[in-house]
Amino acid sequence: MIEHAVVIAGGGPTGLMLAGELALAGIDAAIVERRATQELAGPRAGGLSARTIEVFDQRGIADRFLAEGQVAQIAGFAWTRLDISDFPTRHNYGLALWQKHIERILAGWVAELAAPIYREREVTGFAQDDMGVDVHLSDGQSLRAQYLVGCDGGRSIIRKTAGIDFPGWDPTMSSLLAEVETTEEPPLGIHRTPFGIHSFGRKNYEIRDGEVVYIHEGPVRIMVPEERPGSTTEPTLRHLSEALIAVCGTDYGVHSPTWISRFTDMSRQAAAYRKGRILLAGDAAHVHSPIGGQGLNTGVQDAVNLGWKLAQVVKGISPESLLDTYHAERHPVAARVLRNTMAQVALHRPGEHTKAARDIVAELLQMDEPRKRFAAMMSGLGIHYDLGEGHPLLGRRMPDLDLVTSDGPLRVFTLLHKARPVLVNLAEPGGFDIAPWADRVRFLDAEYAGMWELPAIGAVPAPAAVLIRPDGYVAWVGDLTEPGLAGALTTWFGPPAAA
Ligand SMILES: Cc1cc2nc3c(=O)[nH]c(=O)nc-3n(C[C@H](O)[C@H](O)[C@H](O)COP(=O)(O)OP(=O)(O)OC[C@H]3O[C@@H](n4cnc5c(N)ncnc54)[C@H](O)[C@@H]3O)c2cc1C
């Protein structure tokens, strides 16, 4: 039986990111993926949030995405655009880029890191014991792994086989998405009717001054609500035609579909992100309405939270309990995503009462403080892991500052390219012996004279020293002489090595 330290079921955005993170940490991780390539039937995600761009920047790969997408103020809440151009980050914007391109770029990075992908086969089941997991594949083979991570999407067989509950809410709405030819020209743009929102666009478009400008040729992309949510059959051209006639009175002569798909606002979240040697990430752990564009972004960031922790446990540096911090930190993040998507779906319902509520929310979001708070939530820049009381940086993303070091200027995110933790001392050199952790944690004396500012929070006191985790979140803030530092290093990066 072929052995890997970690098997990842599913090579969508989450599985690819996790494979990259584990490979960077030197872990033998393999993906099992049903699809032959990263091509997708349908568009799915249309972009990256500011925090996901930062996460890619932390690994030195943000430029690959920025070179192919279009920078725009894409963060929004319930139809109100949230401008983040005043946020203290190098990436004070989102990026419009279709999911298939995001996946292709990620797959290229994973290939460079030489993480294997078993393609055109499925994980059909598994059996876990005290020492590992036998992962059964559709071609009759089995793989042996220490851990199995289900990144296999909303219908996750890993979650179901592990018997992990997926509580939540059934769909209250359902819409068809399609790319088709038409015999009549439909009215391009977004329309609101008593049935809900429908839209017509061209496959080919540009973003000019932050606005979508369609190129007037090529196939038409349609979004149209269905009368009844909850259908489990595959959508067809007939379903599309019927939905269009119900909403628009005509189907514009739709024919020759390239693809037809359906999305709903079903909102469910795994009760546990870990059961023994089985872990869940991405859509396997949480599904919700695509409104606000948060699914892919949340999945990629799940992977970045989990990767370094799983690597340390596999290497024997940290106890298995470190994996429990993955659920503790990421479950609340996706719970908030479910909550904000459910609120946005409610605010999108047809009717004058809902319109009044939507208008009032829009008015609130014109005010600076609510705008900043919601923009921090929707862009992912406001994520705060509860690591206890302390400095405002604790549990928040480390800003990408321009440090001055004895070797010259250095950006903080450059320090994270290899996904290793860093202890940055910004006070006088000396005062702490890093030697017992030097094999795992990089130590750096640096200077920074500028303001310390966090999105939606504003200026915070300059710290004397910060311990930055591989995922870019601050694990400890203080002075190198404080006794808590050795404890924080042990908690996050394992006990000191024997002298
Ligand atoms: C219409 C629509 C619009 C969206 N817009 C946005 C957006 O703008 N922004 C955003 O962030 N998100 C958006 N999303 C959500 C986003 O598409 C998902 O959250 C994202 O794809 C989740 O990534 P994932 O890797 O967790 O799961 P998936 O992308 O579902 O990947 C799972 C992978 O596992 C494979 N697989 C499944 N079962 C098995 C098995 N048993 N064995 C082997 N392989 C298996 C699948 O082939 C697939 O490649 C949108 C979704 C929809 C439907």
Coordinates of C-alpha atoms and ligand atoms in Angstrom, one line a residue:
M1 CA 0.0 0.0 0.0
I2 CA 1.4 3.5 -0.9
E3 CA 1.9 5.6 2.2
H4 CA 1.8 9.4 2.6
A5 CA 1.9 11.4 5.8
V6 CA -1.3 13.2 4.8
V7 CA -3.9 12.4 2.2
I8 CA -6.2 15.2 1.1
A9 CA -9.5 14.2 -0.5
G10 CA -10.3 16.9 -3.1
G11 CA -8.1 19.2 -5.1
G12 CA -10.3 22.3 -5.2
P13 CA -9.0 25.6 -3.9
T14 CA -8.9 24.4 -0.3
G15 CA -7.2 21.0 -1.0
L16 CA -4.6 22.7 -3.3
M17 CA -3.8 25.4 -0.7
L18 CA -3.4 22.7 2.0
A19 CA -1.2 20.6 -0.2
G20 CA 1.0 23.7 -0.8
E21 CA 1.2 24.5 2.9
L22 CA 2.2 21.0 3.9
A23 CA 4.7 20.7 1.1
L24 CA 6.4 23.9 2.2
A25 CA 6.6 22.4 5.7
G26 CA 8.4 19.4 4.2
I27 CA 5.4 17.0 4.7
D28 CA 4.6 14.2 2.2
A29 CA 1.0 15.1 1.4
A30 CA -0.9 13.8 -1.6
I31 CA -4.2 15.0 -3.1
V32 CA -6.9 12.6 -4.5
E33 CA -9.0 14.5 -7.1
R34 CA -12.0 13.3 -9.1
R35 CA -11.4 15.8 -12.0
A36 CA -8.8 15.3 -14.7
T37 CA -7.9 19.1 -14.7
Q38 CA -8.9 22.2 -12.7
E39 CA -11.5 23.1 -15.4
L40 CA -15.0 23.8 -13.9
A41 CA -18.4 23.4 -15.3
G42 CA -19.7 26.9 -14.5
P43 CA -18.0 30.0 -13.1
R44 CA -18.3 29.6 -9.3
A45 CA -16.2 32.1 -7.3
G46 CA -15.5 35.3 -9.1
G47 CA -12.7 36.7 -7.0
L48 CA -10.3 37.0 -4.0
S49 CA -10.8 39.1 -0.9
A50 CA -8.1 41.4 0.4
R51 CA -7.1 38.9 3.2
T52 CA -6.7 36.0 0.7
I53 CA -4.5 38.2 -1.5
E54 CA -2.4 38.9 1.7
V55 CA -2.2 35.2 2.5
F56 CA -0.9 34.5 -1.0
D57 CA 1.5 37.5 -0.6
Q58 CA 2.8 35.8 2.6
R59 CA 3.8 32.9 0.4
G60 CA 5.3 35.0 -2.4
I61 CA 2.6 34.1 -4.9
A62 CA 0.2 37.0 -4.9
D63 CA 1.7 38.5 -8.1
R64 CA 0.6 35.4 -10.0
F65 CA -3.0 36.2 -9.3
L66 CA -2.7 39.9 -9.6
A67 CA -1.2 39.5 -13.0
E68 CA -4.3 37.7 -14.3
G69 CA -7.2 39.4 -12.4
Q70 CA -8.6 42.8 -12.2
V71 CA -8.2 44.9 -9.0
A72 CA -11.5 46.4 -7.9
Q73 CA -13.4 47.4 -4.8
I74 CA -15.4 44.1 -4.7
A75 CA -16.2 43.9 -1.0
G76 CA -19.9 44.5 -0.3
F77 CA -22.7 43.8 2.0
A78 CA -26.3 43.3 0.9
W79 CA -25.8 45.3 -2.3
T80 CA -23.8 48.1 -0.7
R81 CA -20.2 48.4 -2.1
L82 CA -17.7 48.7 0.7
D83 CA -14.6 50.7 -0.3
I84 CA -11.5 49.6 1.6
S85 CA -9.0 51.9 -0.2
D86 CA -8.3 53.6 3.1
F87 CA -7.4 50.3 4.9
P88 CA -3.8 50.0 6.1
T89 CA -2.7 47.1 3.9
R90 CA -0.8 46.9 0.6
H91 CA -3.9 45.0 -0.8
N92 CA -6.6 47.5 0.0
Y93 CA -8.9 46.0 -2.7
G94 CA -10.2 42.7 -4.0
L95 CA -9.4 40.9 -7.2
A96 CA -11.9 39.8 -9.8
L97 CA -10.7 36.5 -11.2
W98 CA -12.7 33.3 -12.0
Q99 CA -12.3 30.3 -9.8
K100 CA -10.9 28.1 -12.6
H101 CA -8.0 30.6 -13.0
I102 CA -7.5 30.7 -9.2
E103 CA -7.3 26.9 -9.2
R104 CA -5.0 26.7 -12.2
I105 CA -2.5 29.1 -10.6
L106 CA -2.7 27.2 -7.3
A107 CA -2.2 23.9 -9.0
G108 CA 0.9 25.3 -10.7
W109 CA 2.3 26.3 -7.3
V110 CA 1.5 22.9 -5.9
A111 CA 3.3 21.2 -8.9
E112 CA 6.4 23.4 -8.2
L113 CA 6.4 22.1 -4.6
A114 CA 6.1 18.6 -6.0
A115 CA 3.0 17.5 -4.1
P116 CA 1.5 14.6 -5.9
I117 CA -2.1 14.6 -7.2
Y118 CA -3.9 11.3 -7.9
R119 CA -6.3 12.5 -10.6
E120 CA -9.5 10.9 -12.1
R121 CA -10.2 8.8 -9.0
E122 CA -12.3 9.3 -6.0
V123 CA -12.0 8.6 -2.3
T124 CA -14.8 6.1 -1.7
G125 CA -14.3 5.6 2.0
F126 CA -11.8 5.1 4.8
A127 CA -11.0 3.2 8.0
Q128 CA -9.1 4.9 10.8
D129 CA -7.2 3.1 13.6
D130 CA -4.9 4.2 16.3
M131 CA -1.9 4.6 14.1
G132 CA -3.4 6.0 10.8
V133 CA -6.1 5.8 8.1
D134 CA -6.6 3.5 5.2
V135 CA -8.0 5.6 2.4
H136 CA -10.0 3.6 -0.2
L137 CA -10.0 4.8 -3.8
S138 CA -12.4 4.2 -6.7
D139 CA -9.7 2.4 -8.7
G140 CA -9.6 -0.3 -6.0
Q141 CA -6.3 0.9 -4.5
S142 CA -5.9 2.1 -1.0
L143 CA -3.5 4.7 0.4
R144 CA -2.2 4.7 4.0
A145 CA -1.9 8.0 5.8
Q146 CA -1.4 9.4 9.3
Y147 CA -4.1 11.9 8.7
L148 CA -6.9 12.3 6.1
V149 CA -8.3 15.8 5.4
G150 CA -11.7 16.1 3.7
C151 CA -11.5 19.1 1.2
D152 CA -14.0 17.3 -0.9
G153 CA -16.7 20.0 -1.1
G154 CA -20.2 20.5 0.3
R155 CA -21.3 16.9 -0.3
S156 CA -18.1 15.6 1.4
I157 CA -18.0 11.8 1.6
I158 CA -15.2 12.2 4.3
R159 CA -17.6 14.2 6.5
K160 CA -20.4 11.7 6.0
T161 CA -18.3 8.6 6.5
A162 CA -16.7 10.1 9.7
G163 CA -20.3 10.6 11.0
I164 CA -19.7 14.3 11.6
D165 CA -23.0 16.2 11.9
F166 CA -23.8 19.0 9.5
P167 CA -26.4 21.0 11.2
G168 CA -28.0 24.2 9.7
W169 CA -30.8 25.4 7.5
D170 CA -32.4 24.1 4.3
P171 CA -32.5 26.4 1.3
T172 CA -35.1 29.2 1.2
M173 CA -34.2 30.2 -2.3
S174 CA -32.6 28.7 -5.4
S175 CA -31.3 30.2 -8.6
L176 CA -30.1 28.8 -11.9
L177 CA -26.9 30.0 -13.5
A178 CA -26.2 29.3 -17.2
E179 CA -24.1 30.2 -20.1
V180 CA -26.2 29.9 -23.3
E181 CA -26.8 31.4 -26.8
T182 CA -30.0 33.4 -27.3
T183 CA -32.0 34.3 -30.4
E184 CA -33.2 37.6 -28.8
E185 CA -31.0 40.1 -27.0
P186 CA -31.8 40.1 -23.3
P187 CA -31.5 43.3 -21.2
L188 CA -27.9 43.1 -19.9
G189 CA -27.5 44.0 -16.2
I190 CA -29.1 43.1 -12.9
H191 CA -32.8 43.3 -12.4
R192 CA -35.1 43.1 -9.4
T193 CA -38.6 41.8 -9.7
P194 CA -41.2 40.4 -7.3
F195 CA -39.6 37.0 -8.0
G196 CA -36.2 38.1 -6.8
I197 CA -33.0 39.1 -8.6
H198 CA -32.1 38.0 -12.1
S199 CA -29.3 39.1 -14.4
F200 CA -28.0 38.8 -17.9
G201 CA -24.3 39.4 -18.8
R202 CA -21.8 38.5 -21.5
K203 CA -19.2 35.9 -20.8
N204 CA -16.6 38.5 -21.9
Y205 CA -16.4 41.7 -19.8
E206 CA -14.0 44.3 -18.5
I207 CA -13.9 46.2 -15.3
R208 CA -13.5 49.9 -16.0
D209 CA -13.4 52.4 -13.1
G210 CA -14.7 49.6 -10.8
E211 CA -17.7 48.9 -13.0
V212 CA -18.5 45.8 -15.1
V213 CA -18.5 46.7 -18.8
Y214 CA -19.8 43.9 -21.1
I215 CA -18.3 43.1 -24.5
H216 CA -21.3 42.9 -26.8
E217 CA -20.6 39.5 -28.3
G218 CA -20.2 35.9 -27.3
P219 CA -22.4 33.7 -25.1
V220 CA -24.9 35.2 -22.5
R221 CA -24.6 34.4 -18.8
I222 CA -27.9 34.2 -17.0
M223 CA -28.9 34.1 -13.3
V224 CA -32.6 33.5 -12.7
P225 CA -34.5 32.5 -9.6
E226 CA -36.5 29.3 -9.5
E227 CA -40.0 29.2 -8.2
R228 CA -39.3 26.4 -5.6
P229 CA -36.0 25.8 -3.7
G230 CA -34.8 22.4 -2.8
S231 CA -34.7 20.6 -6.2
T232 CA -32.1 17.9 -6.2
T233 CA -32.2 17.0 -9.9
E234 CA -29.6 18.3 -12.3
P235 CA -30.8 21.5 -13.9
T236 CA -31.6 21.4 -17.7
L237 CA -32.3 23.8 -20.5
R238 CA -36.1 23.2 -19.9
H239 CA -35.7 24.3 -16.3
L240 CA -33.9 27.4 -17.4
S241 CA -36.5 28.3 -20.1
E242 CA -39.4 27.8 -17.6
A243 CA -37.7 29.9 -14.9
L244 CA -37.1 32.7 -17.5
I245 CA -40.7 32.7 -18.7
A246 CA -42.0 32.8 -15.2
V247 CA -39.8 35.8 -14.3
C248 CA -39.4 37.7 -17.6
G249 CA -42.4 36.4 -19.7
T250 CA -39.9 35.1 -22.4
D251 CA -36.9 32.8 -22.5
Y252 CA -35.2 35.0 -25.1
G253 CA -34.8 31.8 -27.2
V254 CA -32.2 30.2 -25.0
H255 CA -30.3 27.4 -26.7
S256 CA -26.9 25.7 -26.9
P257 CA -25.9 25.8 -23.2
T258 CA -22.2 25.6 -22.4
W259 CA -23.2 24.8 -18.8
I260 CA -26.2 25.1 -16.4
S261 CA -25.8 25.0 -12.7
R262 CA -27.8 25.8 -9.6
F263 CA -27.0 27.6 -6.3
T264 CA -29.0 27.9 -3.1
D265 CA -28.7 29.5 0.3
M266 CA -28.5 26.2 2.2
S267 CA -26.4 27.1 5.3
R268 CA -24.8 24.3 7.2
Q269 CA -21.6 23.9 9.2
A270 CA -19.8 20.8 10.5
A271 CA -20.3 20.3 14.2
A272 CA -16.6 19.3 14.5
Y273 CA -13.7 20.1 12.2
R274 CA -11.8 17.0 13.5
K275 CA -12.6 13.5 14.5
G276 CA -9.5 11.6 15.5
R277 CA -7.3 11.5 12.4
I278 CA -9.9 13.0 10.1
L279 CA -10.1 16.7 9.5
L280 CA -12.4 18.9 7.4
A281 CA -11.7 22.1 5.6
G282 CA -13.4 24.4 3.1
D283 CA -16.9 23.6 1.7
A284 CA -16.7 20.2 3.4
A285 CA -16.9 22.0 6.7
H286 CA -19.3 24.9 5.7
V287 CA -21.8 25.7 3.0
H288 CA -23.8 28.9 2.6
S289 CA -25.1 31.3 -0.1
P290 CA -22.5 32.6 -2.5
I291 CA -23.6 36.1 -1.7
G292 CA -20.7 38.3 -0.6
G293 CA -18.2 35.9 -2.2
Q294 CA -16.7 34.3 0.9
G295 CA -16.7 30.5 0.3
L296 CA -13.4 30.0 -1.6
N297 CA -11.7 32.7 0.6
T298 CA -12.8 31.0 3.8
G299 CA -11.6 27.6 2.5
V300 CA -8.2 28.8 1.4
Q301 CA -7.8 30.5 4.9
D302 CA -8.9 27.3 6.6
A303 CA -6.1 25.5 4.8
V304 CA -3.5 28.1 5.9
N305 CA -4.6 27.8 9.5
L306 CA -4.5 24.0 9.4
G307 CA -1.4 23.4 7.3
W308 CA 1.4 24.4 9.7
K309 CA -0.4 22.9 12.7
L310 CA -0.8 19.5 11.0
A311 CA 2.8 19.6 9.8
Q312 CA 4.1 20.1 13.4
V313 CA 1.9 17.3 14.7
V314 CA 3.0 14.9 11.9
K315 CA 6.7 15.8 12.7
G316 CA 6.1 15.1 16.4
I317 CA 7.0 18.7 17.3
S318 CA 3.6 19.4 18.8
P319 CA 1.0 17.3 20.5
E320 CA -2.3 16.4 18.7
S321 CA -4.1 19.0 20.9
L322 CA -2.6 21.7 18.6
L323 CA -5.1 20.4 16.0
D324 CA -8.0 21.3 18.3
T325 CA -7.0 25.0 18.0
Y326 CA -7.9 24.6 14.3
H327 CA -11.6 24.0 15.1
A328 CA -11.5 26.6 17.9
E329 CA -10.2 29.3 15.6
R330 CA -11.8 28.5 12.3
H331 CA -15.3 27.3 13.3
P332 CA -16.3 30.8 14.7
V333 CA -15.0 32.4 11.4
A334 CA -17.3 30.3 9.2
A335 CA -20.2 30.6 11.7
R336 CA -19.9 34.4 11.2
V337 CA -19.9 33.9 7.4
L338 CA -23.1 31.8 7.6
R339 CA -24.7 34.5 9.8
N340 CA -23.8 37.3 7.4
T341 CA -24.8 35.4 4.3
M342 CA -28.2 34.5 5.9
A343 CA -28.7 38.2 6.8
Q344 CA -27.8 39.3 3.2
V345 CA -30.2 36.7 1.7
A346 CA -33.0 38.1 3.9
L347 CA -32.2 41.6 2.8
H348 CA -32.4 40.5 -0.9
R349 CA -35.9 39.2 -0.6
P350 CA -38.5 40.9 -2.8
G351 CA -41.0 43.2 -1.2
E352 CA -41.3 46.8 0.0
H353 CA -40.6 45.9 3.6
T354 CA -37.3 44.2 2.8
K355 CA -36.4 47.1 0.5
A356 CA -36.9 49.5 3.4
A357 CA -34.7 47.3 5.6
R358 CA -32.1 47.2 2.8
D359 CA -32.1 51.0 2.3
I360 CA -31.6 51.5 6.1
V361 CA -28.7 49.1 6.1
A362 CA -27.2 50.9 3.1
E363 CA -27.6 54.2 5.0
L364 CA -25.8 52.8 8.0
L365 CA -23.0 51.5 5.8
Q366 CA -22.4 55.0 4.4
M367 CA -21.3 56.0 7.9
D368 CA -17.6 55.5 8.5
E369 CA -17.5 53.3 11.6
P370 CA -20.1 50.7 10.3
R371 CA -18.5 50.8 6.8
K372 CA -15.1 50.0 8.3
R373 CA -16.4 47.2 10.6
F374 CA -18.4 45.5 7.8
A375 CA -15.6 46.0 5.3
A376 CA -13.1 44.3 7.7
M377 CA -15.6 41.4 8.1
M378 CA -16.3 41.0 4.4
S379 CA -12.6 41.4 3.3
G380 CA -11.3 39.0 5.9
L381 CA -8.9 41.7 7.3
G382 CA -10.8 41.8 10.6
I383 CA -10.4 38.2 11.5
H384 CA -9.5 37.9 15.2
Y385 CA -8.7 34.5 16.8
D386 CA -9.4 34.5 20.5
L387 CA -5.9 34.0 22.0
G388 CA -6.9 35.7 25.3
E389 CA -6.5 39.2 26.7
G390 CA -3.7 41.4 25.7
H391 CA -2.3 43.7 23.0
P392 CA -4.7 44.4 20.1
L393 CA -2.4 42.6 17.8
L394 CA -2.8 39.3 19.6
G395 CA -4.7 36.9 17.4
R396 CA -4.9 39.4 14.5
R397 CA -3.1 39.5 11.2
M398 CA 0.4 40.9 11.4
P399 CA 0.7 44.0 9.2
D400 CA 3.1 43.8 6.3
L401 CA 5.5 46.4 7.6
D402 CA 8.7 47.7 6.0
L403 CA 11.3 46.7 8.6
V404 CA 14.8 47.9 8.8
T405 CA 17.3 45.1 9.6
S406 CA 21.1 44.8 9.7
D407 CA 20.8 43.3 6.2
G408 CA 18.8 46.1 4.8
P409 CA 15.0 46.7 4.3
L410 CA 12.7 43.7 4.6
R411 CA 8.9 43.3 4.3
V412 CA 7.3 41.3 7.1
F413 CA 5.4 39.1 4.5
T414 CA 8.8 38.1 2.9
L415 CA 9.7 36.5 6.3
L416 CA 6.7 34.2 5.9
H417 CA 7.4 32.9 2.4
K418 CA 8.7 29.5 3.8
A419 CA 5.7 29.2 6.2
R420 CA 8.0 29.3 9.3
P421 CA 7.2 31.2 12.5
V422 CA 9.2 34.3 13.2
L423 CA 10.0 36.2 16.4
V424 CA 10.7 39.8 15.6
N425 CA 12.4 41.9 18.2
L426 CA 11.8 45.6 17.7
A427 CA 13.4 46.8 20.9
E428 CA 17.1 46.7 22.0
P429 CA 18.8 43.5 20.9
G430 CA 19.3 40.7 23.5
G431 CA 17.3 39.6 26.4
F432 CA 16.1 36.2 25.2
D433 CA 17.9 33.0 24.1
I434 CA 16.1 31.6 21.1
A435 CA 18.5 28.7 20.8
P436 CA 16.1 26.0 22.2
W437 CA 13.6 26.8 19.4
A438 CA 16.1 28.0 16.7
D439 CA 15.4 24.8 14.6
R440 CA 11.8 25.9 14.3
V441 CA 11.5 29.6 14.9
R442 CA 13.4 32.3 13.0
F443 CA 14.6 35.2 15.2
L444 CA 15.2 38.7 13.9
D445 CA 16.2 42.1 15.3
A446 CA 14.6 44.9 13.4
E447 CA 13.5 48.5 13.6
Y448 CA 10.2 50.0 12.5
A449 CA 9.6 53.7 13.0
G450 CA 6.1 54.1 11.4
M451 CA 2.6 53.8 12.8
W452 CA 1.1 50.5 13.8
E453 CA -2.4 50.4 12.3
L454 CA -5.0 47.7 12.0
P455 CA -8.0 47.7 9.6
A456 CA -11.2 49.0 11.3
I457 CA -9.3 49.4 14.6
G458 CA -6.8 52.1 13.8
A459 CA -3.6 52.9 15.5
V460 CA -2.3 50.5 18.2
P461 CA 0.7 50.8 20.5
A462 CA 4.0 49.8 18.9
P463 CA 5.0 46.4 20.4
A464 CA 8.5 45.6 21.7
A465 CA 8.5 42.2 20.1
V466 CA 6.0 40.0 18.2
L467 CA 5.8 36.2 17.6
I468 CA 4.2 35.6 14.2
R469 CA 2.7 32.2 13.3
P470 CA 3.3 30.7 9.8
D471 CA -0.3 31.8 8.9
G472 CA 0.6 35.4 9.6
Y473 CA -1.4 35.8 12.9
V474 CA 0.3 37.2 16.0
A475 CA 0.7 34.5 18.7
W476 CA 2.4 36.7 21.4
V477 CA 3.2 40.3 21.9
G478 CA 5.5 41.7 24.6
D479 CA 9.0 42.3 25.8
L480 CA 11.7 39.6 25.3
T481 CA 12.4 39.6 29.0
E482 CA 8.8 38.7 29.9
P483 CA 8.4 35.2 31.2
G484 CA 5.4 34.4 29.0
L485 CA 7.5 34.2 25.8
A486 CA 8.9 30.7 26.5
G487 CA 5.4 29.5 27.3
A488 CA 4.0 31.0 24.0
L489 CA 6.8 29.4 22.0
T490 CA 6.1 26.0 23.6
T491 CA 2.3 26.3 23.1
W492 CA 2.6 27.1 19.5
F493 CA 5.9 25.6 18.3
G494 CA 6.6 22.8 20.7
P495 CA 8.9 22.4 23.8
P496 CA 12.4 23.7 23.9
A497 CA 15.0 21.4 22.3
A498 CA 17.4 19.8 24.9
A499 CA 20.7 21.6 25.1
Ligands
LIG1 C1 -22.4 30.4 -8.0 C2 -21.3 30.4 -7.0 C3 -20.6 31.6 -6.8 C4 -19.6 31.6 -5.9 N1 -18.9 32.8 -5.7 C5 -17.9 32.9 -4.8 C6 -17.1 34.0 -4.7 O1 -17.3 35.0 -5.4 N2 -16.1 34.0 -3.8 C7 -15.9 32.9 -3.0 O2 -15.0 33.0 -2.1 N3 -16.6 31.8 -3.1 C8 -17.6 31.7 -4.0 N4 -18.3 30.6 -4.2 C9 -18.0 29.4 -3.3 C10 -16.8 28.6 -3.8 O3 -17.0 28.2 -5.2 C11 -16.5 27.5 -2.9 O4 -16.6 27.9 -1.6 C12 -15.2 26.8 -3.2 O5 -15.1 26.2 -4.4 C13 -14.9 25.8 -2.1 O6 -13.6 25.2 -2.3 P1 -13.3 23.7 -1.8 O7 -12.0 23.4 -2.3 O8 -13.5 23.7 -0.3 O9 -14.4 22.8 -2.4 P2 -14.8 22.5 -4.0 O10 -14.4 23.7 -4.8 O11 -16.1 22.0 -4.0 O12 -13.7 21.4 -4.3 C14 -13.9 20.1 -3.9 C15 -13.0 19.2 -4.8 O13 -13.1 17.9 -4.3 C16 -13.3 17.0 -5.5 N5 -14.0 15.8 -4.9 C17 -15.3 15.8 -4.4 N6 -15.5 14.6 -3.9 C18 -14.4 13.8 -4.1 C19 -14.0 12.5 -3.7 N7 -14.8 11.7 -3.1 N8 -12.8 12.1 -4.1 C20 -11.9 12.9 -4.8 N9 -12.2 14.2 -5.1 C21 -13.4 14.6 -4.7 C22 -14.1 17.8 -6.4 O14 -13.9 17.4 -7.8 C23 -13.5 19.2 -6.2 O15 -12.4 19.4 -7.1 C24 -19.3 30.5 -5.1 C25 -20.0 29.3 -5.3 C26 -21.0 29.3 -6.3 C27 -21.7 28.0 -6.5

